[in-house]
Amino acid sequence: MEAVNVMGTVPELALRQPFKLMLQLHTPLILPNVVPRLDTLLYEAACRRALDWATEHPLPLFYDAEQGAYRASQLIFGVTPNAGLEAHSVGMVTHLQSLPLLAARNVRAPLRIDGGDWAPKLTNHPGRLCPYLIFYAEGDPNACVDLLSEIPYIGIGYTRGQGAVSVMSTQPHTEERWRQRSWRSADMHQGMGYTPQKDHLRLLPLGDDEPVYRPPRILREVIA
């Protein structure tokens, strides 16, 4: 079966370039429940550029029609012999969004001048810090880099400076490491050096969750 892109047209030659994308990570990254993939980041970037989250946007990535997903890996932490993957507790100030049940019921409760239940709360989140973030993909690397300029932060707390990134480099890479992402078939993970795990996740930025096989949540790669 010939692979086509989501828009239904045969992909151009530019979308068949296998490459490795490296980002520099400047502040601790707080991972969401689902590890970001390059295609999900690019889709968010396309929506921001168009100021349109209601329209389906084409991506500069090769679409594997047989597997129903873009050939784009999930986020991989890049470490070096001198700088590994560190874990940090990141505190962020939040506010209670709903009225406490006790205060809602007891209308005669005295007012508290210290803020009480409505005072700002400091919540701690697990942050991870390492020198680089890595993605593997098949597509147009230059177009991907251009779109990623819309995404200066990744993960939870991006509006508060967490997960700050900048593009470092792209380079050709032909080892099919883009298979390090969710797929319908466990065979897509053969030779990747880990045991795929069953889960229910979206294969595309838009769509419904379905049974998939995914890599472990934390993937690391040593950069010489």
mmCIF file of C-alpha atoms in Angstrom:
data_model
loop_
_atom_site.group_PDB
_atom_site.id
_atom_site.type_symbol
_atom_site.label_atom_id
_atom_site.label_comp_id
_atom_site.label_asym_id
_atom_site.label_seq_id
_atom_site.Cartn_x
_atom_site.Cartn_y
_atom_site.Cartn_z
ATOM 1 C CA MET A 1 0.000 0.000 0.000
ATOM 2 C CA GLU A 2 1.413 3.387 -0.954
ATOM 3 C CA ALA A 3 1.547 5.833 1.909
ATOM 4 C CA VAL A 4 -0.272 9.105 1.425
ATOM 5 C CA ASN A 5 -0.632 12.144 3.614
ATOM 6 C CA VAL A 6 -3.719 12.955 5.640
ATOM 7 C CA MET A 7 -5.009 15.350 3.012
ATOM 8 C CA GLY A 8 -5.179 12.457 0.511
ATOM 9 C CA THR A 9 -2.409 13.470 -1.914
ATOM 10 C CA VAL A 10 0.762 11.565 -2.726
ATOM 11 C CA PRO A 11 3.541 13.155 -0.631
ATOM 12 C CA GLU A 12 6.231 15.163 -2.368
ATOM 13 C CA LEU A 13 9.844 14.048 -2.318
ATOM 14 C CA ALA A 14 10.577 16.708 0.320
ATOM 15 C CA LEU A 15 8.376 14.788 2.768
ATOM 16 C CA ARG A 16 10.477 11.624 2.457
ATOM 17 C CA GLN A 17 13.666 12.865 4.117
ATOM 18 C CA PRO A 18 14.532 10.889 7.289
ATOM 19 C CA PHE A 19 16.143 13.205 9.827
ATOM 20 C CA LYS A 20 17.118 13.787 13.438
ATOM 21 C CA LEU A 21 16.052 17.009 15.135
ATOM 22 C CA MET A 22 17.855 18.282 18.231
ATOM 23 C CA LEU A 23 16.560 20.996 20.544
ATOM 24 C CA GLN A 24 18.356 22.620 23.437
ATOM 25 C CA LEU A 25 16.424 22.478 26.710
ATOM 26 C CA HIS A 26 16.930 25.593 28.844
ATOM 27 C CA THR A 27 14.514 25.129 31.767
ATOM 28 C CA PRO A 28 13.034 22.030 33.449
ATOM 29 C CA LEU A 29 10.418 20.246 31.376
ATOM 30 C CA ILE A 30 7.216 19.030 33.053
ATOM 31 C CA LEU A 31 5.887 16.156 30.964
ATOM 32 C CA PRO A 32 2.127 15.940 30.420
ATOM 33 C CA ASN A 33 0.428 12.563 30.854
ATOM 34 C CA VAL A 34 1.020 11.795 27.175
ATOM 35 C CA VAL A 35 4.603 12.342 26.049
ATOM 36 C CA PRO A 36 4.725 14.953 23.235
ATOM 37 C CA ARG A 37 5.445 13.732 19.718
ATOM 38 C CA LEU A 38 6.887 15.823 16.922
ATOM 39 C CA ASP A 39 3.624 15.655 14.962
ATOM 40 C CA THR A 40 1.561 16.913 17.924
ATOM 41 C CA LEU A 41 3.979 19.803 18.479
ATOM 42 C CA LEU A 42 3.933 20.713 14.791
ATOM 43 C CA TYR A 43 0.149 20.593 14.714
ATOM 44 C CA GLU A 44 -0.091 22.986 17.654
ATOM 45 C CA ALA A 45 2.443 25.222 15.904
ATOM 46 C CA ALA A 46 0.372 25.176 12.694
ATOM 47 C CA CYS A 47 -2.756 26.129 14.648
ATOM 48 C CA ARG A 48 -0.949 29.005 16.348
ATOM 49 C CA ARG A 49 0.445 30.299 13.069
ATOM 50 C CA ALA A 50 -2.989 30.248 11.465
ATOM 51 C CA LEU A 51 -4.771 31.355 14.667
ATOM 52 C CA ASP A 52 -7.180 28.548 13.860
ATOM 53 C CA TRP A 53 -7.714 25.490 16.065
ATOM 54 C CA ALA A 54 -10.893 24.352 14.296
ATOM 55 C CA THR A 55 -9.401 23.516 10.895
ATOM 56 C CA GLU A 56 -7.287 20.475 10.034
ATOM 57 C CA HIS A 57 -3.802 21.615 9.011
ATOM 58 C CA PRO A 58 -1.374 19.623 6.829
ATOM 59 C CA LEU A 59 2.006 18.862 8.365
ATOM 60 C CA PRO A 60 5.456 18.665 6.701
ATOM 61 C CA LEU A 61 5.766 15.014 7.755
ATOM 62 C CA PHE A 62 5.372 11.726 5.931
ATOM 63 C CA TYR A 63 2.112 9.953 6.759
ATOM 64 C CA ASP A 64 2.190 6.160 7.031
ATOM 65 C CA ALA A 65 -1.234 5.168 5.697
ATOM 66 C CA GLU A 66 -0.831 1.511 6.622
ATOM 67 C CA GLN A 67 -0.241 2.336 10.292
ATOM 68 C CA GLY A 68 -2.415 5.464 10.316
ATOM 69 C CA ALA A 69 0.195 7.754 11.857
ATOM 70 C CA TYR A 70 2.923 10.235 10.997
ATOM 71 C CA ARG A 71 6.477 8.975 10.929
ATOM 72 C CA ALA A 72 7.561 11.121 13.855
ATOM 73 C CA SER A 73 8.933 9.974 17.204
ATOM 74 C CA GLN A 74 7.966 10.977 20.690
ATOM 75 C CA LEU A 75 10.253 13.194 22.734
ATOM 76 C CA ILE A 76 13.621 11.659 23.669
ATOM 77 C CA PHE A 77 15.881 13.122 26.356
ATOM 78 C CA GLY A 78 19.402 13.719 25.056
ATOM 79 C CA VAL A 79 22.161 13.374 27.646
ATOM 80 C CA THR A 80 25.948 13.561 27.488
ATOM 81 C CA PRO A 81 28.724 11.797 29.445
ATOM 82 C CA ASN A 82 29.015 14.970 31.549
ATOM 83 C CA ALA A 83 25.344 15.973 31.856
ATOM 84 C CA GLY A 84 22.648 13.403 32.507
ATOM 85 C CA LEU A 85 18.899 13.559 33.039
ATOM 86 C CA GLU A 86 18.121 15.376 36.285
ATOM 87 C CA ALA A 87 14.872 15.386 38.259
ATOM 88 C CA HIS A 88 13.743 18.624 39.897
ATOM 89 C CA SER A 89 10.651 19.577 41.865
ATOM 90 C CA VAL A 90 9.168 22.652 40.186
ATOM 91 C CA GLY A 91 6.874 24.809 42.306
ATOM 92 C CA MET A 92 4.159 26.806 40.577
ATOM 93 C CA VAL A 93 1.644 29.169 42.138
ATOM 94 C CA THR A 94 -1.992 28.352 41.417
ATOM 95 C CA HIS A 95 -5.405 29.498 42.667
ATOM 96 C CA LEU A 96 -8.345 27.431 43.807
ATOM 97 C CA GLN A 97 -10.813 27.483 40.926
ATOM 98 C CA SER A 98 -13.981 26.458 42.769
ATOM 99 C CA LEU A 99 -15.659 27.530 45.973
ATOM 100 C CA PRO A 100 -14.806 25.156 48.866
ATOM 101 C CA LEU A 101 -17.791 22.993 49.785
ATOM 102 C CA LEU A 102 -17.681 23.966 53.473
ATOM 103 C CA ALA A 103 -17.676 27.685 52.706
ATOM 104 C CA ALA A 104 -20.408 27.250 50.118
ATOM 105 C CA ARG A 105 -22.728 25.596 52.613
ATOM 106 C CA ASN A 106 -21.946 27.678 55.691
ATOM 107 C CA VAL A 107 -22.991 31.136 54.566
ATOM 108 C CA ARG A 108 -22.483 32.424 58.116
ATOM 109 C CA ALA A 109 -18.827 31.428 58.189
ATOM 110 C CA PRO A 110 -16.642 34.380 59.247
ATOM 111 C CA LEU A 111 -14.518 36.113 56.650
ATOM 112 C CA ARG A 112 -10.757 35.520 56.834
ATOM 113 C CA ILE A 113 -8.467 38.414 56.067
ATOM 114 C CA ASP A 114 -5.474 36.126 55.464
ATOM 115 C CA GLY A 115 -6.958 34.769 52.235
ATOM 116 C CA GLY A 116 -7.810 31.370 53.672
ATOM 117 C CA ASP A 117 -9.070 28.882 51.107
ATOM 118 C CA TRP A 118 -8.774 31.469 48.333
ATOM 119 C CA ALA A 119 -5.093 32.209 48.933
ATOM 120 C CA PRO A 120 -2.598 31.261 46.194
ATOM 121 C CA LYS A 121 -1.378 27.677 46.452
ATOM 122 C CA LEU A 122 2.119 26.409 45.686
ATOM 123 C CA THR A 123 1.937 23.112 43.836
ATOM 124 C CA ASN A 124 4.957 20.978 43.049
ATOM 125 C CA HIS A 125 5.440 19.224 39.709
ATOM 126 C CA PRO A 126 8.150 16.749 38.642
ATOM 127 C CA GLY A 127 10.459 18.557 36.225
ATOM 128 C CA ARG A 128 13.241 17.018 34.163
ATOM 129 C CA LEU A 129 16.320 18.786 32.899
ATOM 130 C CA CYS A 130 18.992 17.619 30.449
ATOM 131 C CA PRO A 131 21.036 19.282 27.703
ATOM 132 C CA TYR A 132 18.938 18.269 24.683
ATOM 133 C CA LEU A 133 15.599 17.015 23.427
ATOM 134 C CA ILE A 134 15.602 14.762 20.362
ATOM 135 C CA PHE A 135 12.999 13.840 17.765
ATOM 136 C CA TYR A 136 13.292 11.527 14.762
ATOM 137 C CA ALA A 137 11.035 11.882 11.767
ATOM 138 C CA GLU A 138 10.549 11.486 8.050
ATOM 139 C CA GLY A 139 9.481 14.654 6.313
ATOM 140 C CA ASP A 140 10.751 18.105 5.416
ATOM 141 C CA PRO A 141 13.242 19.133 8.132
ATOM 142 C CA ASN A 142 13.439 22.776 7.082
ATOM 143 C CA ALA A 143 9.663 23.186 7.153
ATOM 144 C CA CYS A 144 9.544 21.485 10.566
ATOM 145 C CA VAL A 145 12.145 23.874 11.978
ATOM 146 C CA ASP A 146 10.224 26.832 10.569
ATOM 147 C CA LEU A 147 6.995 25.697 12.234
ATOM 148 C CA LEU A 148 8.705 24.997 15.551
ATOM 149 C CA SER A 149 9.537 28.686 15.826
ATOM 150 C CA GLU A 150 5.932 28.995 17.041
ATOM 151 C CA ILE A 151 6.656 26.654 19.982
ATOM 152 C CA PRO A 152 9.265 28.198 22.338
ATOM 153 C CA TYR A 153 8.079 26.068 25.283
ATOM 154 C CA ILE A 154 7.056 22.408 25.665
ATOM 155 C CA GLY A 155 5.021 20.648 28.339
ATOM 156 C CA ILE A 156 3.090 21.726 31.416
ATOM 157 C CA GLY A 157 3.835 25.211 32.710
ATOM 158 C CA TYR A 158 4.791 26.546 29.296
ATOM 159 C CA THR A 159 3.108 29.866 30.104
ATOM 160 C CA ARG A 160 5.453 30.232 33.093
ATOM 161 C CA GLY A 161 8.758 29.554 31.383
ATOM 162 C CA GLN A 162 8.956 25.801 31.922
ATOM 163 C CA GLY A 163 10.256 23.617 29.097
ATOM 164 C CA ALA A 164 11.968 26.456 27.218
ATOM 165 C CA VAL A 165 13.580 25.143 24.022
ATOM 166 C CA SER A 166 15.418 26.340 20.946
ATOM 167 C CA VAL A 167 16.277 24.463 17.757
ATOM 168 C CA MET A 168 19.895 23.320 17.703
ATOM 169 C CA SER A 169 20.280 21.260 14.525
ATOM 170 C CA THR A 170 18.827 18.808 12.031
ATOM 171 C CA GLN A 171 20.754 16.093 10.258
ATOM 172 C CA PRO A 172 19.960 13.145 7.976
ATOM 173 C CA HIS A 173 19.304 9.909 9.833
ATOM 174 C CA THR A 174 18.343 6.634 8.149
ATOM 175 C CA GLU A 175 17.958 4.182 11.057
ATOM 176 C CA GLU A 176 14.155 4.572 11.261
ATOM 177 C CA ARG A 177 14.256 5.800 14.839
ATOM 178 C CA TRP A 178 11.017 7.640 14.004
ATOM 179 C CA ARG A 179 9.355 4.331 14.956
ATOM 180 C CA GLN A 180 9.789 5.320 18.629
ATOM 181 C CA ARG A 181 6.175 6.402 19.044
ATOM 182 C CA SER A 182 2.690 4.880 19.344
ATOM 183 C CA TRP A 183 1.666 2.396 16.641
ATOM 184 C CA ARG A 184 -1.143 -0.062 16.083
ATOM 185 C CA SER A 185 1.332 -2.911 15.652
ATOM 186 C CA ALA A 186 3.959 -3.988 18.190
ATOM 187 C CA ASP A 187 6.154 -5.072 15.268
ATOM 188 C CA MET A 188 6.900 -1.397 14.553
ATOM 189 C CA HIS A 189 9.040 -1.366 17.710
ATOM 190 C CA GLN A 190 11.314 -4.259 16.733
ATOM 191 C CA GLY A 191 14.993 -3.466 17.168
ATOM 192 C CA MET A 192 14.384 -0.350 19.260
ATOM 193 C CA GLY A 193 15.948 -1.744 22.456
ATOM 194 C CA TYR A 194 12.869 -1.604 24.679
ATOM 195 C CA THR A 195 9.671 -3.575 25.311
ATOM 196 C CA PRO A 196 6.596 -1.839 23.846
ATOM 197 C CA GLN A 197 3.750 -1.165 26.251
ATOM 198 C CA LYS A 198 0.003 -1.409 25.610
ATOM 199 C CA ASP A 199 -2.001 1.792 25.952
ATOM 200 C CA HIS A 200 -4.935 3.775 24.544
ATOM 201 C CA LEU A 201 -3.693 6.890 22.750
ATOM 202 C CA ARG A 202 -4.374 9.006 19.690
ATOM 203 C CA LEU A 203 -2.314 8.113 16.653
ATOM 204 C CA LEU A 204 -2.909 11.563 15.147
ATOM 205 C CA PRO A 205 -3.116 15.039 16.685
ATOM 206 C CA LEU A 206 -6.845 14.897 15.920
ATOM 207 C CA GLY A 207 -8.806 11.709 16.463
ATOM 208 C CA ASP A 208 -9.925 9.280 19.122
ATOM 209 C CA ASP A 209 -7.910 7.126 21.497
ATOM 210 C CA GLU A 210 -7.431 3.544 20.339
ATOM 211 C CA PRO A 211 -5.386 0.488 21.388
ATOM 212 C CA VAL A 212 -1.719 1.077 20.616
ATOM 213 C CA TYR A 213 1.766 -0.098 21.477
ATOM 214 C CA ARG A 214 4.049 2.677 22.677
ATOM 215 C CA PRO A 215 7.623 3.077 23.931
ATOM 216 C CA PRO A 216 8.358 3.677 27.630
ATOM 217 C CA ARG A 217 7.454 7.113 28.898
ATOM 218 C CA ILE A 218 11.093 8.138 29.376
ATOM 219 C CA LEU A 219 13.477 7.552 26.476
ATOM 220 C CA ARG A 220 17.115 8.598 26.754
ATOM 221 C CA GLU A 221 19.906 8.846 24.218
ATOM 222 C CA VAL A 222 23.565 9.555 24.902
ATOM 223 C CA ILE A 223 25.062 12.283 22.716
ATOM 224 C CA ALA A 224 28.801 11.848 22.268
#
